[in-house]
Coordinates of C-alpha atoms and ligand atoms in Angstrom, one line a residue:
M623 CA -16.9 -6.2 -12.6
D624 CA -19.1 -3.1 -12.3
I625 CA -17.3 0.2 -12.0
L626 CA -19.6 2.4 -10.0
N627 CA -19.2 6.2 -9.3
G628 CA -18.3 6.3 -5.6
K629 CA -19.8 9.8 -5.3
E630 CA -23.3 8.5 -5.8
K631 CA -25.3 7.3 -2.9
A632 CA -26.9 4.5 -5.1
S633 CA -23.3 3.1 -5.7
I634 CA -22.6 3.1 -2.0
L635 CA -25.8 1.3 -1.3
R636 CA -25.0 -1.4 -3.9
A637 CA -21.6 -1.8 -2.5
V638 CA -23.0 -2.1 1.1
E639 CA -25.5 -4.7 -0.1
A640 CA -22.7 -6.8 -1.7
L641 CA -20.6 -6.5 1.5
E642 CA -23.5 -7.5 3.7
A643 CA -24.1 -10.5 1.4
G644 CA -20.5 -11.6 2.1
D645 CA -19.0 -10.4 -1.1
I646 CA -15.9 -8.4 -1.6
V647 CA -15.8 -4.9 -3.0
A648 CA -12.9 -2.8 -4.2
F649 CA -12.9 0.8 -3.0
P650 CA -10.7 3.9 -3.1
T651 CA -8.6 5.2 -0.3
E652 CA -6.3 8.2 -0.2
T653 CA -3.3 5.8 -0.3
V654 CA -4.2 3.1 -2.7
Y655 CA -7.3 1.2 -3.7
G656 CA -8.4 -1.6 -1.3
L657 CA -10.1 -4.9 -1.6
G658 CA -12.7 -5.0 1.2
A659 CA -14.8 -7.4 3.1
V660 CA -16.8 -7.1 6.4
A661 CA -14.0 -7.6 8.9
E662 CA -16.3 -9.5 11.3
N663 CA -17.2 -12.1 8.6
P664 CA -14.4 -14.7 8.3
Y665 CA -15.9 -16.3 5.2
A666 CA -16.0 -13.0 3.3
V667 CA -12.4 -12.2 4.5
A668 CA -11.3 -15.7 3.2
K669 CA -12.4 -14.6 -0.3
I670 CA -9.9 -11.7 -0.2
F671 CA -7.0 -14.1 0.4
E672 CA -8.3 -16.3 -2.4
V673 CA -8.8 -13.6 -5.0
K674 CA -5.5 -11.9 -4.2
R675 CA -3.7 -15.3 -3.9
R676 CA -2.3 -13.9 -0.7
P677 CA -0.7 -16.3 1.9
H678 CA -2.7 -16.7 5.0
F679 CA 0.2 -15.6 7.2
D680 CA -0.1 -12.1 6.0
P681 CA -2.6 -10.1 8.1
L682 CA -5.1 -7.5 6.8
I683 CA -5.7 -3.9 7.9
V684 CA -9.1 -3.1 9.5
H685 CA -10.7 0.2 8.3
L686 CA -13.0 2.2 10.5
D687 CA -14.9 5.5 9.9
G688 CA -13.7 7.1 13.1
P689 CA -12.3 6.2 16.5
A690 CA -15.7 6.2 18.3
R691 CA -16.1 2.4 18.2
L692 CA -12.5 1.5 18.5
K693 CA -12.9 -0.2 21.9
E694 CA -15.1 -2.9 20.3
Y695 CA -12.1 -4.0 18.2
V696 CA -8.9 -3.2 20.1
T697 CA -7.8 -3.1 23.8
D698 CA -4.8 -1.6 25.7
V699 CA -4.6 1.6 23.6
P700 CA -1.5 3.5 24.9
G701 CA -1.4 7.2 25.3
E702 CA 0.9 7.6 22.3
A703 CA -1.7 5.9 20.1
R704 CA -4.4 8.3 21.2
R705 CA -2.1 11.2 20.5
L706 CA -1.4 10.0 17.0
M707 CA -5.1 9.3 16.3
K708 CA -5.9 12.9 17.1
V709 CA -3.3 14.2 14.8
F710 CA -3.3 11.8 11.9
W711 CA -6.8 10.3 11.7
P712 CA -8.6 10.2 9.3
G713 CA -5.5 9.6 7.3
P714 CA -2.8 7.2 6.2
L715 CA -1.5 5.9 9.5
T716 CA -2.1 2.3 10.6
M717 CA -1.6 1.4 14.2
I718 CA -1.0 -2.1 15.4
L719 CA -2.9 -2.7 18.7
R720 CA -4.2 -5.7 20.7
K721 CA -7.3 -7.1 19.2
T722 CA -10.6 -8.1 20.8
P723 CA -12.4 -11.3 19.9
A724 CA -14.7 -9.3 17.5
I725 CA -11.9 -9.4 15.0
P726 CA -11.7 -13.0 13.5
D727 CA -8.3 -14.7 13.5
I728 CA -8.2 -14.9 9.7
V729 CA -8.0 -11.1 9.6
T730 CA -4.8 -11.0 11.7
A731 CA -3.3 -14.3 10.5
G732 CA -3.6 -15.6 14.0
L733 CA -1.8 -12.7 15.7
P734 CA -3.1 -11.2 18.9
T735 CA -2.8 -7.8 17.3
V736 CA -4.7 -6.0 14.6
G737 CA -3.7 -3.1 12.3
V738 CA -6.4 -0.4 12.3
R739 CA -6.8 2.9 10.5
V740 CA -9.4 5.5 9.6
P741 CA -9.0 6.4 5.9
S742 CA -9.6 10.0 4.8
H743 CA -11.0 9.3 1.4
P744 CA -14.7 10.5 1.4
V745 CA -15.9 7.4 -0.6
A746 CA -14.2 5.0 1.9
L747 CA -15.6 6.9 4.9
E748 CA -19.1 6.9 3.3
L749 CA -18.9 3.2 2.6
I750 CA -17.8 2.2 6.1
G751 CA -20.3 4.7 7.7
T752 CA -23.2 3.3 5.7
L753 CA -22.2 -0.3 6.3
K754 CA -21.8 0.6 10.0
R755 CA -19.2 -2.2 10.3
P756 CA -15.4 -2.2 9.9
I757 CA -13.9 -3.3 6.6
A758 CA -10.8 -5.5 6.4
A759 CA -8.9 -4.6 3.3
P760 CA -5.5 -5.1 1.7
S761 CA -4.4 -3.2 -1.3
A762 CA -6.4 -4.3 -4.4
N763 CA -3.5 -5.9 -6.3
P764 CA -2.6 -9.5 -6.9
F765 CA -0.2 -10.6 -4.1
G766 CA 3.4 -9.3 -4.5
Y767 CA 2.5 -7.0 -7.4
M768 CA 2.3 -3.2 -7.3
S769 CA -0.5 -1.4 -5.5
P770 CA -3.3 0.2 -7.5
T771 CA -3.7 3.9 -7.4
R772 CA -6.1 4.2 -10.4
V773 CA -9.5 2.5 -10.8
R774 CA -8.3 1.0 -14.1
H775 CA -5.5 -0.9 -12.3
V776 CA -8.2 -2.7 -10.1
A777 CA -10.4 -3.3 -13.1
R778 CA -7.6 -4.9 -15.0
S779 CA -6.5 -7.2 -12.2
F780 CA -9.8 -8.4 -10.9
A781 CA -12.3 -8.0 -13.8
D782 CA -13.8 -11.5 -13.4
R783 CA -13.3 -12.0 -9.7
V784 CA -14.6 -8.9 -7.9
P785 CA -18.2 -7.8 -8.6
I786 CA -17.9 -4.1 -7.8
V787 CA -15.2 -1.4 -7.7
L788 CA -16.2 2.1 -6.5
D789 CA -14.5 4.7 -8.5
G790 CA -13.1 7.5 -6.3
G791 CA -10.6 9.0 -8.7
N792 CA -6.8 8.7 -8.4
S793 CA -5.4 8.0 -4.9
S794 CA -3.9 11.2 -3.7
Y795 CA -0.9 9.9 -1.7
G796 CA -0.3 7.0 -4.1
I797 CA 1.7 5.1 -1.4
E798 CA 0.3 2.8 1.3
S799 CA -0.2 3.9 4.9
T800 CA 2.6 4.0 7.4
I801 CA 2.3 1.1 9.9
V802 CA 3.5 1.6 13.5
S803 CA 3.3 -0.4 16.7
F804 CA 3.9 0.9 20.3
R805 CA 6.6 -0.1 22.7
Q806 CA 8.7 1.4 25.5
G807 CA 6.7 4.7 25.4
G808 CA 7.5 5.2 21.7
I809 CA 6.6 3.8 18.3
F810 CA 8.3 1.4 15.9
V811 CA 7.8 1.8 12.2
H812 CA 6.9 -1.5 10.5
R813 CA 6.3 0.0 7.0
H814 CA 7.3 3.4 5.8
G815 CA 4.4 5.0 4.1
A816 CA 2.4 8.1 3.4
I817 CA 3.1 9.7 6.8
S818 CA 6.8 10.4 7.1
V819 CA 9.0 9.6 10.1
E820 CA 9.7 13.3 10.3
E821 CA 6.0 14.0 10.8
L822 CA 5.6 11.3 13.4
S823 CA 8.6 12.3 15.3
E824 CA 7.1 15.7 16.1
H825 CA 4.6 13.8 18.3
V826 CA 6.2 10.6 19.6
R827 CA 9.6 9.1 20.1
I828 CA 10.6 6.8 17.2
I829 CA 12.3 3.6 18.3
E830 CA 15.0 2.6 15.9
E831 CA 15.8 -1.1 16.1
E832 CA 18.3 -3.2 14.4
R833 CA 16.6 -6.3 13.3
A834 CA 18.4 -9.6 12.8
P835 CA 18.9 -10.2 9.0
G836 CA 15.9 -12.1 7.7
A837 CA 13.8 -11.4 10.8
C838 CA 10.3 -10.2 9.8
E839 CA 8.1 -9.1 12.5
S840 CA 5.3 -7.7 10.4
P841 CA 4.4 -10.9 8.5
G842 CA 3.7 -8.9 5.3
E843 CA 7.1 -7.4 5.2
L844 CA 8.4 -10.0 2.8
P845 CA 11.6 -9.2 1.0
Y846 CA 10.0 -8.6 -2.3
H847 CA 6.7 -6.9 -2.3
Y848 CA 5.4 -4.3 -4.7
A849 CA 7.4 -5.6 -7.5
P850 CA 6.9 -5.3 -11.3
M851 CA 7.2 -8.5 -13.4
K852 CA 10.3 -7.2 -15.2
P853 CA 13.6 -6.9 -13.3
L854 CA 14.2 -3.5 -11.8
R855 CA 17.6 -1.8 -11.3
L856 CA 18.2 1.2 -9.2
V857 CA 20.3 3.9 -11.0
T858 CA 21.6 7.4 -10.2
G859 CA 20.9 8.8 -13.7
P860 CA 20.5 8.1 -17.4
S861 CA 24.2 7.3 -17.8
D862 CA 23.7 4.2 -15.7
A863 CA 20.9 3.0 -18.0
R864 CA 22.5 1.9 -21.3
H865 CA 20.3 -1.0 -22.4
E866 CA 17.8 0.3 -24.9
A867 CA 15.1 -2.4 -24.6
S868 CA 14.3 -0.9 -21.2
S869 CA 12.0 1.4 -19.3
Y870 CA 13.2 4.4 -17.4
L871 CA 11.6 5.8 -14.3
A872 CA 12.9 9.3 -13.7
F873 CA 12.4 11.2 -10.4
R874 CA 12.6 14.7 -12.0
Q875 CA 12.9 15.9 -15.6
P876 CA 16.2 14.3 -16.9
V877 CA 18.9 16.7 -18.1
E878 CA 20.8 14.0 -19.9
E879 CA 19.5 11.9 -22.8
V880 CA 17.6 8.8 -21.8
R881 CA 18.1 5.9 -24.2
S882 CA 15.3 3.7 -22.8
R883 CA 12.3 2.9 -25.0
H884 CA 9.7 4.1 -22.4
V885 CA 10.3 6.9 -20.0
R886 CA 8.1 8.3 -17.2
V887 CA 8.9 11.3 -15.0
L888 CA 7.5 11.2 -11.5
S889 CA 7.7 14.9 -10.8
P890 CA 9.2 17.3 -13.4
S891 CA 10.1 19.8 -10.6
G892 CA 11.4 17.1 -8.2
D893 CA 8.6 17.3 -5.7
L894 CA 8.5 14.2 -3.5
R895 CA 4.8 14.2 -2.8
E896 CA 3.9 14.5 -6.5
A897 CA 6.5 11.7 -7.2
A898 CA 4.9 9.4 -4.6
S899 CA 1.4 10.0 -6.0
N900 CA 2.5 9.0 -9.5
F901 CA 4.9 6.2 -8.4
F902 CA 2.9 2.9 -8.7
S903 CA 1.0 4.2 -11.7
A904 CA 4.2 5.0 -13.6
L905 CA 5.8 1.7 -12.6
I906 CA 2.8 -0.3 -13.7
D907 CA 2.9 1.5 -17.0
L908 CA 6.6 0.8 -17.5
D909 CA 6.3 -2.9 -16.7
R910 CA 5.9 -3.8 -20.4
D911 CA 6.4 -6.9 -22.6
D912 CA 8.9 -5.1 -24.9
V913 CA 11.5 -4.4 -22.3
D914 CA 14.1 -6.5 -20.5
V915 CA 14.6 -4.2 -17.5
I916 CA 13.2 -1.2 -15.7
Y917 CA 15.7 1.4 -14.6
A918 CA 14.5 3.4 -11.6
E919 CA 16.3 6.5 -10.4
R920 CA 17.0 6.8 -6.7
L921 CA 15.0 9.4 -4.8
P922 CA 16.1 11.6 -1.9
E923 CA 15.3 9.5 1.3
K924 CA 13.5 12.2 3.2
G925 CA 9.8 12.6 3.9
I926 CA 7.6 10.4 1.7
G927 CA 10.7 9.7 -0.5
R928 CA 11.8 7.1 2.1
A929 CA 8.6 5.1 1.6
V930 CA 9.1 5.2 -2.2
M931 CA 12.7 4.1 -1.9
E932 CA 11.7 1.2 0.5
R933 CA 9.4 0.0 -2.3
L934 CA 12.0 0.4 -5.0
R935 CA 14.6 -1.5 -3.0
K936 CA 12.1 -4.4 -2.5
A937 CA 11.3 -4.4 -6.2
A938 CA 15.0 -4.5 -7.1
R939 CA 15.5 -7.5 -4.8
K940 CA 13.0 -9.7 -6.7
H941 CA 15.4 -10.3 -9.5
P942 CA 18.9 -9.8 -8.1
P943 CA 21.5 -9.2 -10.9
S944 CA 23.4 -12.4 -10.1
G945 CA 20.4 -14.9 -10.0
G946 CA 18.1 -13.1 -12.4
P947 CA 18.0 -12.9 -16.2
Q948 CA 21.3 -11.8 -17.7
L949 CA 21.0 -8.4 -19.2
V950 CA 23.1 -7.3 -22.1
E951 CA 24.1 -3.8 -21.3
Ligands
LIG2430 O1 -2.7 2.2 2.7 C1 -2.9 1.0 3.1 O2 -2.5 0.6 4.2 C2 -3.8 0.1 2.2 C3 -5.2 0.7 2.1 C4 -6.1 -0.2 1.3 O3 -5.7 0.9 3.4 N1 -3.8 -1.2 2.7 C5 -2.7 -2.0 2.6 O4 -2.9 -3.3 3.0 O5 -1.6 -1.6 2.2 P1 -1.9 -4.5 2.7 O6 -2.6 -5.7 3.1 O7 -1.5 -4.4 1.3 O8 -0.7 -4.3 3.7 C6 -1.0 -4.4 5.1 C7 0.2 -4.9 5.8 C8 0.5 -6.4 5.9 O9 1.3 -6.8 4.8 C9 1.2 -6.5 7.2 O10 2.6 -6.4 7.0 C10 0.8 -5.4 8.0 O11 0.0 -4.6 7.2 N2 0.0 -5.8 9.2 C11 -1.4 -5.9 9.2 N3 -1.7 -6.3 10.4 C12 -0.6 -6.5 11.2 C13 -0.3 -6.9 12.5 N4 -1.3 -7.3 13.3 N5 1.0 -7.0 12.9 C14 1.9 -6.6 12.0 N6 1.7 -6.2 10.7 C15 0.5 -6.2 10.3
LIG2431 MG1 -0.4 -4.6 -0.3

């Protein structure tokens, strides 16, 4: 894999050439790194599923460089969607809208809808703008693993299988985009992400819906996504984390002694945005061979903290205490 400086025009041109030839290219966004292919090329998109080992029922997000050509790809755009685009695009908000035939079925896993967003990262915008075509891209991680927020995460996962990654520095949000769909004059949040529900609710009505247990309307909302290899346990503080062969993910600077072998602090001052931006990187770092368990402190569930907690809960569900490896604590 070639790691190219995304700020250089020559790198963008090489990436565009690869995309036009039907290859896949990893690129930075403000949320996490993506693994992209020309959205209109079903053969190229198929490579993404193959390389990520992603099940074909899990649809991809289509990235545009602005709303100008939106009508080529989606129809029936409600007023609420237009309003949100004005406020949050470019930025980490994905909207699920009805697709046109220009979007191949493989992108949407056969669904009549497509998730679209305009990323705000300058390298992503430059790439899409130079290509002049939309890019379908999931996060650039093996399926089910944690999302990459640093170029080295991508290089480690796909060294032999992806020809190019554009280096755009660390992802500033560090958490994936918020995904919404439109119904009954409001929005439904499919995935909590970088734009908080509080921010969205200033502009549109949020429809809260009780879903039947096990129901999963957004096909990618599998019960365990974003998970480290080692079992993860949610804790309130260091006193809940007694096993020493462990990693400890602290929200803020711990005041009590932490007995774990490896410790990472998401935000010494307890700032939720800073915590989110360090989240995946810290968790990837703590997922080590010499530990039996990762303890992760609960975060306040407001703002972007809700998105982080959603991911921690999913990670904790991968190895439930009853079925998973027994820990001596
Ligand atoms: O921040 C992000 O959104 C990153 C960057 C690269 O843009 N992308 C990302 O993609 O997180 P991915 O593939 O890891 O997650 C996309 C999720 C899918 O798992 C699926 O649940 C949902 O988006 N999705 C996509 N299209 C959908 C659709 N038509 N209906 C319902 N859910 C959809
Ligand atoms: Mg993903």
